[in-house]
Amino acid sequence: MSSGRLGDLLVARGVISADQLKQAVELRKQNKDQTRLSATLVQLGHVNENVLVTFLSQQYGISAISLEEVEVSEEVTKLVPVNLCEKHGLVPLAIEGNHLNVAISDPTNVAAVDDLRFLCNMEVNVYLATETAIRSLINKAYGKEDAPSDSPIAVDEFNPDAEDEEKSQMIEVNSGDKKSAHEVDANAQ
């Protein structure tokens, strides 16, 4: 949904006034702000985050959830890098079979869901939550020290030869581990 369409829907449903929409759009243009319209409206105090999430939930038929008492397992945080969470305004919640449950603040962010499907090789179940709750849970779940980063090789710095070297190093390390494990088994008998 474009910001214009979201704004028009919010005005049509009486959530905000046309003047409030105009003010938010002008502020974004004036500041050359990349922030989503919804975040600007919340920042200006024109709409409460919870009201906005409820509105979006009804509009898109996606369940809204509270993240206050959610605990994210280490297994889930290892699967989804914190960079991706911050980039897309989402937080992984749980794994159920071959499904990854995530909370997101923008239900129109198809790129986020596609990135997760590709990265995790899982289906993605989306729930809506406030941006504030998502940021808070990201901080709680990942912490600053445990946060995984994206792949060590950036896409624009991809070097196939370096990747082959890394693979051979990984094979050497793994082979060494297996050998040690076999030695331990032999010594135990």
Backbone as a chain_set.jsonl record, in Angstrom:
{"seq": "MSSGRLGDLLVARGVISADQLKQAVELRKQNKDQTRLSATLVQLGHVNENVLVTFLSQQYGISAISLEEVEVSEEVTKLVPVNLCEKHGLVPLAIEGNHLNVAISDPTNVAAVDDLRFLCNMEVNVYLATETAIRSLINKAYGKEDAPSDSPIAVDEFNPDAEDEEKSQMIEVNSGDKKSAHEVDANAQ", "coords": {"N": [[0.861, -1.172, 0.0], [0.684, 2.116, -0.944], [1.946, 5.144, 0.569], [0.199, 7.231, 0.093], [-2.227, 5.938, -0.416], [-2.666, 4.604, 2.034], [-2.862, 6.831, 3.714], [-5.143, 8.062, 2.623], [-7.06, 6.082, 3.155], [-7.029, 6.099, 5.978], [-8.032, 8.66, 6.449], [-10.543, 8.459, 5.204], [-11.778, 6.59, 6.864], [-11.975, 8.012, 9.148], [-9.957, 8.002, 11.024], [-7.813, 9.746, 11.041], [-7.57, 13.275, 10.301], [-7.951, 15.136, 7.199], [-6.292, 17.362, 7.245], [-4.362, 16.559, 9.102], [-3.174, 14.454, 7.736], [-2.116, 15.855, 5.564], [-0.264, 17.485, 6.907], [1.558, 15.535, 7.861], [2.513, 14.413, 5.446], [3.703, 16.676, 4.284], [5.72, 17.172, 6.19], [7.318, 14.909, 5.871], [8.195, 15.325, 3.223], [9.528, 17.774, 3.473], [11.628, 17.135, 5.222], [12.843, 15.284, 3.711], [12.332, 12.712, 4.381], [12.65, 9.257, 4.925], [11.054, 7.734, 6.432], [8.205, 5.732, 7.053], [4.834, 6.709, 6.307], [2.993, 6.006, 8.28], [4.586, 5.864, 10.603], [5.367, 8.531, 10.796], [2.9, 9.775, 11.258], [2.311, 8.712, 13.781], [4.487, 9.722, 15.225], [3.924, 12.455, 15.129], [1.759, 12.467, 16.746], [-0.77, 12.141, 15.772], [-2.071, 9.768, 15.508], [-2.511, 6.874, 17.483], [-0.241, 4.215, 18.084], [-1.315, 1.655, 18.632], [-3.951, 1.908, 17.756], [-3.473, 2.303, 15.064], [-2.297, -0.171, 14.345], [-4.461, -1.867, 14.855], [-6.264, -0.888, 12.946], [-4.823, -1.484, 10.55], [-4.736, -4.241, 10.791], [-7.449, -4.95, 10.538], [-7.874, -3.979, 7.976], [-6.202, -5.543, 6.353], [-6.7, -8.121, 7.134], [-5.004, -9.489, 8.861], [-3.799, -10.943, 11.791], [-3.414, -9.077, 14.774], [-1.011, -8.767, 17.341], [0.091, -8.721, 20.777], [3.285, -8.068, 22.053], [4.299, -8.067, 24.536], [4.722, -10.15, 26.473], [6.18, -12.018, 25.116], [8.629, -14.449, 24.507], [11.574, -14.998, 22.776], [13.171, -17.675, 21.304], [16.602, -18.843, 21.343], [17.239, -20.375, 19.146], [15.598, -19.31, 17.164], [16.538, -16.653, 16.975], [19.063, -17.123, 15.987], [18.501, -17.925, 13.47], [17.425, -15.744, 12.067], [18.978, -12.855, 11.1], [19.844, -9.953, 13.033], [20.207, -7.586, 11.619], [18.485, -7.826, 9.439], [16.052, -7.828, 10.761], [15.995, -5.214, 11.835], [16.174, -3.699, 9.499], [13.758, -4.272, 8.164], [11.817, -3.845, 10.089], [10.786, -5.935, 11.752], [10.285, -8.87, 13.796], [11.358, -12.112, 14.581], [9.32, -14.716, 15.893], [8.683, -17.457, 16.54], [9.283, -20.911, 15.65], [7.339, -23.181, 13.961], [7.031, -26.258, 12.973], [7.526, -26.229, 9.574], [7.243, -23.516, 9.437], [7.84, -20.098, 9.975], [7.075, -17.84, 12.41], [6.425, -14.428, 12.472], [6.48, -11.041, 13.696], [5.429, -7.999, 12.375], [5.477, -4.556, 11.443], [4.571, -3.335, 9.173], [2.298, -4.351, 7.022], [2.401, -4.381, 4.274], [4.91, -4.857, 3.426], [6.222, -6.712, 1.4], [8.709, -7.465, 0.496], [10.149, -8.001, 2.824], [8.98, -10.368, 3.793], [9.518, -12.042, 1.644], [12.346, -12.021, 1.722], [12.746, -13.331, 4.181], [11.584, -15.862, 3.645], [13.347, -16.793, 1.681], [15.857, -16.697, 3.008], [15.467, -18.381, 5.271], [14.32, -20.621, 4.223], [11.674, -21.382, 4.676], [8.115, -21.329, 5.202], [6.335, -18.316, 5.913], [4.571, -16.962, 8.558], [2.693, -14.168, 9.178], [2.217, -11.639, 11.599], [0.76, -8.72, 13.018], [2.213, -5.971, 14.769], [3.05, -3.252, 16.985], [5.49, -0.765, 16.025], [7.103, 0.125, 18.107], [6.883, -1.953, 20.007], [8.012, -4.027, 18.534], [10.671, -3.099, 18.116], [11.492, -3.078, 20.79], [11.318, -5.819, 21.455], [13.186, -6.856, 19.673], [15.55, -5.764, 20.738], [15.503, -7.017, 23.249], [15.496, -9.773, 22.571], [17.787, -10.157, 20.972], [19.863, -8.683, 22.104], [22.915, -6.811, 22.495], [25.343, -8.123, 22.247], [24.859, -10.738, 21.38], [23.801, -10.593, 18.882], [23.334, -11.832, 15.675], [24.985, -11.282, 12.568], [24.505, -10.312, 9.13], [25.505, -12.333, 6.338], [29.056, -12.829, 6.156], [30.21, -12.068, 3.781], [29.549, -9.467, 1.808], [27.049, -8.771, -0.649], [27.857, -7.071, -2.742], [30.528, -7.376, -2.563], [31.188, -9.891, -3.294], [33.226, -12.665, -3.839], [34.051, -15.34, -5.619], [36.333, -16.991, -5.432], [37.288, -16.501, -2.872], [35.172, -17.533, -1.432], [35.43, -20.262, -2.045], [37.848, -20.763, -0.752], [37.035, -20.318, 1.899], [35.169, -22.401, 2.157], [36.868, -24.624, 1.891], [38.407, -24.266, 4.168], [36.431, -24.621, 6.099], [35.794, -27.271, 5.627], [38.203, -28.476, 6.316], [38.286, -27.867, 9.072], [35.945, -29.154, 9.948], [36.584, -31.799, 9.196], [38.726, -32.207, 10.842], [37.427, -32.1, 13.31], [35.785, -34.348, 13.114], [37.696, -36.346, 12.977], [38.862, -36.092, 15.486], [36.672, -36.812, 16.992], [36.39, -39.49, 16.246], [38.769, -40.487, 17.255], [38.31, -40.107, 19.961], [36.185, -41.913, 20.324], [37.532, -44.324, 19.739], [39.365, -44.391, 21.823], [37.665, -44.65, 23.957], [36.757, -47.209, 23.825]], "CA": [[0.0, 0.0, 0.0], [1.472, 3.341, -0.969], [1.621, 6.014, 1.694], [-0.979, 8.001, -0.286], [-3.417, 5.106, -0.245], [-2.86, 4.43, 3.468], [-3.355, 8.108, 4.236], [-6.522, 8.24, 2.167], [-7.896, 5.141, 3.91], [-7.126, 6.589, 7.356], [-8.94, 9.816, 6.422], [-11.888, 7.971, 4.86], [-12.334, 5.878, 8.021], [-12.069, 8.935, 10.27], [-8.881, 7.769, 11.992], [-7.121, 11.031, 11.062], [-8.217, 14.281, 9.441], [-7.224, 15.471, 5.974], [-5.228, 18.293, 7.637], [-3.304, 15.784, 9.75], [-2.491, 13.745, 6.662], [-1.347, 16.859, 4.817], [0.866, 17.872, 7.747], [2.522, 14.432, 7.882], [3.111, 14.319, 4.11], [4.586, 17.838, 4.132], [6.88, 16.976, 7.054], [8.173, 13.911, 5.225], [8.823, 15.959, 2.058], [10.424, 18.822, 3.966], [12.8, 16.495, 5.82], [13.282, 14.22, 2.806], [12.27, 11.609, 5.331], [12.358, 7.938, 4.382], [10.173, 7.077, 7.385], [6.878, 5.449, 6.528], [3.798, 7.651, 6.69], [2.408, 5.575, 9.554], [5.5, 6.265, 11.684], [5.295, 9.988, 10.895], [1.627, 10.098, 11.907], [2.467, 8.377, 15.206], [5.447, 10.698, 15.77], [3.229, 13.735, 15.28], [0.687, 12.304, 17.718], [-2.066, 12.147, 15.089], [-2.688, 8.455, 15.683], [-1.861, 6.0, 18.441], [0.282, 3.012, 17.422], [-2.245, 0.536, 18.786], [-5.083, 2.181, 16.861], [-2.976, 2.078, 13.706], [-2.148, -1.618, 14.148], [-5.824, -2.417, 14.775], [-6.771, -0.481, 11.637], [-4.138, -2.268, 9.521], [-5.163, -5.623, 10.982], [-8.775, -5.065, 9.933], [-7.753, -3.679, 6.554], [-5.51, -6.616, 5.639], [-7.095, -9.437, 7.619], [-3.848, -10.1, 9.522], [-3.956, -10.854, 13.246], [-2.545, -8.201, 15.549], [-0.641, -9.404, 18.602], [0.883, -7.981, 21.754], [4.574, -8.726, 22.215], [4.766, -7.791, 25.897], [5.175, -11.319, 27.224], [6.755, -12.97, 24.172], [10.035, -14.834, 24.654], [12.083, -15.522, 21.518], [14.224, -18.657, 21.584], [17.907, -18.635, 20.709], [17.15, -21.034, 17.844], [14.965, -18.375, 16.237], [17.418, -15.493, 16.753], [20.188, -17.561, 15.15], [17.983, -18.125, 12.118], [17.149, -14.459, 11.421], [19.943, -11.848, 11.545], [19.294, -8.717, 13.591], [20.222, -6.565, 10.558], [17.259, -8.004, 8.671], [14.956, -7.386, 11.638], [16.008, -3.749, 11.91], [15.926, -3.167, 8.149], [12.358, -4.432, 7.767], [10.884, -3.593, 11.179], [10.126, -7.189, 12.089], [10.969, -9.704, 14.777], [10.892, -13.499, 14.523], [8.687, -15.112, 17.152], [8.796, -18.888, 16.825], [9.268, -21.847, 14.533], [6.353, -24.245, 14.124], [7.2, -27.115, 11.804], [8.254, -25.529, 8.512], [6.731, -22.149, 9.404], [8.448, -19.107, 10.853], [6.116, -16.804, 12.802], [7.076, -13.134, 12.67], [5.66, -9.848, 13.896], [5.878, -6.933, 11.489], [4.644, -3.371, 11.617], [4.065, -2.911, 7.873], [1.789, -5.535, 6.326], [2.62, -4.283, 2.833], [6.325, -5.078, 3.162], [6.349, -8.022, 0.768], [10.14, -7.766, 0.404], [10.578, -8.586, 4.094], [8.507, -11.746, 3.839], [10.295, -12.77, 0.632], [13.702, -12.187, 2.265], [12.696, -14.368, 5.214], [11.348, -17.157, 2.992], [14.574, -17.177, 1.003], [16.909, -16.899, 4.001], [15.171, -19.478, 6.195], [13.741, -21.737, 3.479], [10.467, -21.747, 5.419], [6.945, -20.486, 5.008], [6.326, -17.251, 6.917], [3.274, -16.509, 9.065], [2.867, -12.766, 9.57], [1.337, -11.02, 12.586], [1.021, -7.282, 13.14], [2.517, -5.433, 16.095], [3.513, -1.873, 16.895], [6.924, -0.603, 15.803], [7.749, 0.234, 19.41], [6.953, -3.3, 20.592], [8.958, -4.801, 17.732], [12.032, -2.64, 18.479], [11.754, -3.524, 22.153], [11.561, -7.259, 21.448], [14.475, -7.067, 18.995], [16.595, -5.485, 21.734], [15.427, -8.043, 24.288], [15.819, -11.09, 22.027], [19.117, -10.232, 20.393], [20.899, -8.066, 22.911], [23.941, -6.243, 21.622], [26.469, -9.027, 22.071], [24.471, -11.99, 20.746], [23.119, -10.351, 17.619], [24.035, -12.323, 14.491], [25.009, -10.318, 11.472], [24.302, -10.941, 7.833], [26.633, -13.072, 5.8], [30.289, -12.064, 6.224], [30.557, -11.558, 2.456], [28.468, -8.627, 1.294], [26.72, -9.109, -2.033], [28.657, -6.285, -3.683], [31.931, -7.752, -2.402], [31.252, -11.332, -3.491], [34.402, -13.151, -4.532], [33.901, -16.795, -5.62], [37.559, -17.638, -4.977], [37.32, -16.391, -1.412], [34.183, -18.464, -0.911], [36.023, -21.59, -2.135], [38.822, -20.853, 0.331], [36.289, -20.469, 3.146], [34.607, -23.751, 2.186], [37.922, -25.592, 2.164], [38.764, -24.112, 5.577], [35.366, -25.235, 6.882], [35.925, -28.718, 5.473], [39.339, -28.875, 7.139], [37.887, -27.796, 10.472], [34.99, -30.23, 10.198], [37.296, -33.061, 9.117], [39.501, -32.288, 12.081], [36.493, -32.413, 14.391], [35.362, -35.734, 12.966], [38.834, -37.186, 13.335], [38.964, -36.049, 16.933], [35.556, -37.581, 17.531], [36.716, -40.895, 16.046], [39.836, -40.798, 18.205], [37.674, -40.197, 21.277], [35.448, -43.178, 20.312], [38.501, -45.412, 19.815], [39.945, -44.388, 23.175], [36.628, -45.022, 24.923], [36.505, -48.665, 23.746]], "C": [[0.9, 1.225, 0.0], [1.048, 4.217, 0.196], [0.391, 6.863, 1.385], [-2.253, 7.212, -0.059], [-3.705, 4.887, 1.239], [-3.436, 5.701, 4.067], [-4.799, 8.343, 3.873], [-7.478, 7.315, 2.928], [-8.093, 5.611, 5.355], [-8.082, 7.777, 7.449], [-10.371, 9.347, 6.176], [-12.562, 7.277, 6.044], [-12.419, 6.756, 9.271], [-11.016, 8.736, 11.344], [-8.049, 9.039, 12.153], [-7.893, 12.0, 10.169], [-7.357, 14.514, 8.195], [-6.081, 16.433, 6.288], [-4.058, 17.563, 8.294], [-2.493, 15.007, 8.715], [-1.581, 14.711, 5.899], [-0.102, 17.262, 5.605], [1.958, 16.793, 7.746], [3.243, 14.304, 6.54], [4.098, 15.468, 3.888], [5.855, 17.699, 4.972], [7.852, 15.98, 6.426], [8.892, 14.51, 4.023], [9.88, 16.969, 2.488], [11.727, 18.218, 4.502], [13.429, 15.449, 4.906], [13.366, 12.916, 3.586], [11.89, 10.31, 4.637], [11.432, 7.144, 5.307], [8.811, 6.857, 6.742], [5.879, 6.474, 7.066], [3.217, 7.289, 8.047], [3.275, 6.009, 10.731], [5.471, 7.778, 11.885], [4.005, 10.416, 11.587], [1.679, 9.809, 13.406], [3.375, 9.4, 15.88], [4.782, 12.048, 16.022], [2.091, 13.664, 16.298], [-0.701, 12.308, 17.095], [-2.808, 10.825, 15.231], [-1.845, 7.658, 16.676], [-1.4, 4.736, 17.714], [-0.69, 1.846, 17.492], [-3.461, 0.693, 17.884], [-4.672, 1.899, 15.418], [-2.849, 0.58, 13.407], [-3.526, -2.281, 14.027], [-6.435, -2.106, 13.41], [-6.155, -1.341, 10.528], [-4.549, -3.742, 9.593], [-6.525, -5.862, 10.32], [-8.702, -4.896, 8.417], [-7.184, -4.863, 5.771], [-5.9, -8.018, 6.091], [-5.942, -10.208, 8.251], [-4.01, -9.892, 11.021], [-2.94, -9.907, 13.866], [-2.249, -8.889, 16.877], [0.119, -8.435, 19.492], [2.171, -8.763, 21.965], [5.114, -8.617, 23.638], [5.346, -8.999, 26.61], [5.79, -12.395, 26.329], [8.237, -13.19, 24.482], [10.462, -15.461, 23.326], [13.246, -16.458, 21.827], [15.513, -18.316, 20.828], [17.926, -19.257, 19.316], [16.594, -20.068, 16.79], [15.875, -17.184, 15.957], [18.636, -15.87, 15.919], [19.767, -17.694, 13.695], [17.817, -16.804, 11.356], [18.117, -13.402, 11.955], [19.26, -10.562, 12.021], [19.245, -7.61, 12.539], [18.928, -6.611, 9.746], [16.048, -7.522, 9.472], [14.859, -5.866, 11.651], [15.679, -3.117, 10.564], [14.435, -3.169, 7.82], [11.355, -4.162, 8.878], [10.081, -4.829, 11.529], [10.921, -7.903, 13.167], [10.43, -11.125, 14.646], [10.36, -13.908, 15.887], [8.927, -16.577, 17.499], [8.836, -19.669, 15.523], [8.255, -22.938, 14.883], [6.403, -25.101, 12.868], [8.061, -26.414, 10.783], [7.75, -24.095, 8.347], [7.467, -21.29, 10.418], [7.39, -18.047, 11.139], [6.881, -15.521, 13.076], [6.038, -12.058, 12.953], [6.283, -8.749, 13.052], [4.95, -5.742, 11.674], [4.02, -2.895, 10.307], [3.603, -4.122, 7.073], [1.997, -5.506, 4.822], [4.072, -4.57, 2.451], [6.55, -6.507, 2.659], [7.819, -8.426, 0.683], [10.65, -8.429, 1.678], [10.199, -10.053, 4.168], [9.274, -12.593, 2.827], [11.717, -13.029, 1.112], [13.741, -13.303, 3.302], [12.495, -15.755, 4.609], [12.635, -17.681, 2.366], [15.662, -17.543, 2.017], [16.693, -18.166, 4.821], [14.674, -20.74, 5.503], [12.525, -22.299, 4.224], [9.315, -20.87, 4.949], [6.915, -19.481, 6.15], [4.888, -16.885, 7.271], [3.478, -15.119, 9.654], [1.793, -12.341, 10.559], [1.72, -9.543, 12.658], [1.286, -6.909, 14.59], [3.01, -4.003, 15.907], [5.02, -1.83, 16.674], [7.682, -0.55, 17.123], [7.921, -1.135, 20.049], [7.958, -4.166, 19.842], [10.389, -4.407, 18.073], [12.417, -3.143, 19.864], [12.079, -5.022, 22.191], [12.851, -7.602, 20.712], [15.607, -6.863, 20.001], [16.654, -6.569, 22.804], [15.928, -9.395, 23.763], [17.269, -11.208, 21.574], [20.201, -9.689, 21.318], [21.972, -7.515, 21.985], [25.058, -7.235, 21.33], [26.1, -10.266, 21.271], [23.872, -11.818, 19.36], [23.916, -10.9, 16.442], [24.018, -11.25, 13.417], [24.721, -11.062, 10.182], [25.578, -11.649, 7.423], [27.902, -12.23, 5.814], [30.724, -11.504, 4.878], [29.368, -10.768, 1.943], [28.254, -8.948, -0.177], [27.608, -8.353, -3.005], [30.146, -6.598, -3.569], [32.137, -9.235, -2.665], [32.46, -11.704, -4.329], [34.342, -14.673, -4.491], [35.147, -17.518, -5.117], [37.654, -17.61, -3.466], [36.335, -17.368, -0.8], [34.718, -19.893, -0.948], [37.044, -21.798, -1.031], [38.119, -21.064, 1.667], [35.714, -21.866, 3.265], [35.687, -24.771, 2.524], [38.381, -25.483, 3.615], [37.705, -24.777, 6.454], [35.467, -26.754, 6.804], [37.079, -29.23, 6.326], [38.961, -28.895, 8.614], [36.946, -28.943, 10.807], [35.661, -31.591, 10.152], [38.108, -33.278, 10.373], [38.602, -32.655, 13.246], [36.069, -33.873, 14.321], [36.484, -36.674, 13.377], [38.986, -37.233, 14.849], [37.861, -36.882, 17.562], [35.821, -39.077, 17.392], [37.787, -41.333, 17.031], [39.257, -40.986, 19.597], [36.922, -41.52, 21.375], [36.395, -44.359, 20.464], [39.088, -45.518, 21.213], [38.93, -44.868, 24.203], [36.42, -46.534, 24.933], [37.625, -49.451, 24.273]], "O": [[1.78, 1.354, 0.851], [-0.045, 4.069, 0.742], [-0.38, 7.188, 2.289], [-3.245, 7.749, 0.433], [-4.857, 4.972, 1.663], [-4.392, 5.65, 4.842], [-5.596, 8.773, 4.707], [-8.577, 7.725, 3.301], [-9.199, 5.528, 5.89], [-8.848, 7.892, 8.405], [-11.3, 9.783, 6.856], [-13.779, 7.367, 6.207], [-12.875, 6.308, 10.323], [-11.16, 9.243, 12.456], [-7.629, 9.375, 13.261], [-8.754, 11.596, 9.387], [-6.187, 14.134, 8.152], [-5.016, 16.344, 5.678], [-2.899, 17.91, 8.066], [-1.269, 14.918, 8.814], [-0.419, 14.405, 5.63], [0.987, 17.369, 5.041], [3.143, 17.108, 7.641], [4.458, 14.107, 6.507], [5.195, 15.259, 3.37], [6.941, 18.063, 4.522], [9.066, 16.187, 6.451], [10.075, 14.239, 3.817], [10.981, 17.01, 1.938], [12.807, 18.751, 4.249], [14.415, 14.806, 5.266], [14.317, 12.143, 3.469], [10.934, 10.261, 3.863], [11.068, 6.009, 4.997], [8.328, 7.695, 5.98], [6.066, 7.032, 8.147], [2.974, 8.167, 8.875], [2.756, 6.472, 11.746], [5.542, 8.255, 13.017], [4.021, 11.326, 12.415], [1.15, 10.579, 14.208], [3.073, 9.885, 16.97], [5.058, 12.702, 17.028], [1.525, 14.693, 16.669], [-1.699, 12.459, 17.799], [-4.03, 10.772, 15.091], [-0.619, 7.765, 16.697], [-2.096, 4.243, 16.826], [-0.867, 1.126, 16.51], [-3.945, -0.285, 17.313], [-5.439, 1.323, 14.647], [-3.251, 0.122, 12.338], [-3.723, -3.158, 13.185], [-7.055, -2.973, 12.794], [-6.87, -1.862, 9.672], [-4.689, -4.404, 8.564], [-6.719, -6.861, 9.627], [-9.391, -5.593, 7.673], [-7.63, -5.151, 4.66], [-5.471, -9.001, 5.488], [-5.905, -11.436, 8.187], [-4.324, -8.789, 11.468], [-1.757, -9.934, 13.526], [-3.128, -9.517, 17.467], [0.709, -7.462, 19.023], [2.146, -9.991, 22.047], [6.242, -9.024, 23.916], [6.367, -8.88, 27.287], [5.907, -13.551, 26.736], [8.991, -12.24, 24.69], [9.786, -16.352, 22.813], [14.188, -16.083, 22.525], [15.504, -17.604, 19.824], [18.56, -18.723, 18.406], [17.077, -20.028, 15.658], [15.974, -16.747, 14.81], [19.187, -15.023, 15.215], [20.597, -17.585, 12.792], [18.041, -16.749, 10.146], [18.082, -13.085, 13.144], [18.236, -10.146, 11.479], [18.335, -6.78, 12.562], [18.352, -5.576, 9.411], [15.141, -6.892, 8.929], [13.776, -5.302, 11.496], [14.979, -2.106, 10.505], [13.91, -2.201, 7.27], [10.15, -4.239, 8.639], [8.852, -4.787, 11.597], [12.082, -7.582, 13.419], [9.218, -11.338, 14.603], [10.89, -13.493, 16.917], [9.326, -16.9, 18.617], [8.478, -19.171, 14.456], [8.309, -23.535, 15.959], [5.879, -24.716, 11.823], [9.197, -26.042, 11.075], [7.819, -23.527, 7.257], [7.69, -21.695, 11.559], [6.868, -17.425, 10.214], [7.863, -15.519, 13.819], [4.888, -12.142, 12.52], [7.503, -8.588, 13.017], [3.78, -5.903, 12.019], [3.049, -2.138, 10.323], [4.425, -4.842, 6.507], [1.787, -6.52, 4.156], [4.419, -4.528, 1.27], [7.006, -7.381, 3.396], [8.139, -9.61, 0.788], [11.494, -9.322, 1.616], [11.012, -10.889, 4.564], [9.639, -13.732, 3.118], [12.242, -14.128, 0.934], [14.658, -14.124, 3.303], [13.156, -16.712, 5.011], [12.972, -18.857, 2.5], [16.309, -18.582, 1.89], [17.629, -18.935, 5.041], [14.611, -21.805, 6.116], [12.37, -23.511, 4.379], [9.525, -19.804, 4.37], [7.416, -19.764, 7.238], [4.09, -16.542, 6.399], [4.33, -14.919, 10.52], [0.612, -12.642, 10.382], [2.862, -9.171, 12.391], [0.675, -7.449, 15.512], [3.348, -3.597, 14.795], [5.742, -2.74, 17.081], [8.771, -1.111, 17.245], [8.99, -1.444, 20.576], [8.677, -4.955, 20.455], [11.234, -5.275, 18.294], [13.546, -3.584, 20.077], [13.008, -5.44, 22.881], [13.542, -8.548, 21.092], [16.513, -7.69, 20.101], [17.738, -6.986, 23.213], [16.696, -10.079, 24.44], [17.903, -12.245, 21.772], [21.33, -10.182, 21.313], [21.915, -7.753, 20.779], [25.659, -7.182, 20.258], [26.942, -10.8, 20.55], [23.477, -12.799, 18.73], [25.054, -10.486, 16.224], [23.12, -10.408, 13.382], [24.698, -12.293, 10.151], [26.602, -11.559, 8.1], [27.847, -11.036, 5.516], [31.521, -10.566, 4.828], [28.306, -11.331, 1.675], [29.189, -9.353, -0.868], [28.069, -8.926, -3.993], [30.941, -6.137, -4.389], [33.173, -9.784, -2.289], [32.692, -11.134, -5.395], [34.559, -15.257, -3.43], [35.037, -18.546, -4.448], [38.059, -18.595, -2.848], [36.619, -17.969, 0.236], [34.5, -20.66, -0.01], [37.109, -22.874, -0.436], [38.549, -21.888, 2.474], [35.757, -22.464, 4.34], [35.469, -25.671, 3.334], [38.712, -26.495, 4.233], [38.041, -25.426, 7.445], [35.251, -27.445, 7.799], [36.971, -30.269, 6.977], [39.287, -29.846, 9.326], [37.119, -29.623, 11.818], [35.355, -32.456, 10.972], [38.174, -34.387, 10.905], [38.996, -33.457, 14.093], [36.0, -34.556, 15.343], [36.247, -37.68, 14.046], [39.212, -38.299, 15.423], [38.089, -37.578, 18.551], [35.518, -39.85, 18.301], [37.717, -42.433, 17.58], [39.648, -41.896, 20.327], [37.004, -42.192, 22.403], [36.113, -45.29, 21.218], [39.284, -46.62, 21.726], [39.313, -45.441, 25.223], [35.959, -47.088, 25.931], [37.568, -50.681, 24.277]]}, "num_chains": 1, "name": "protein.A"}
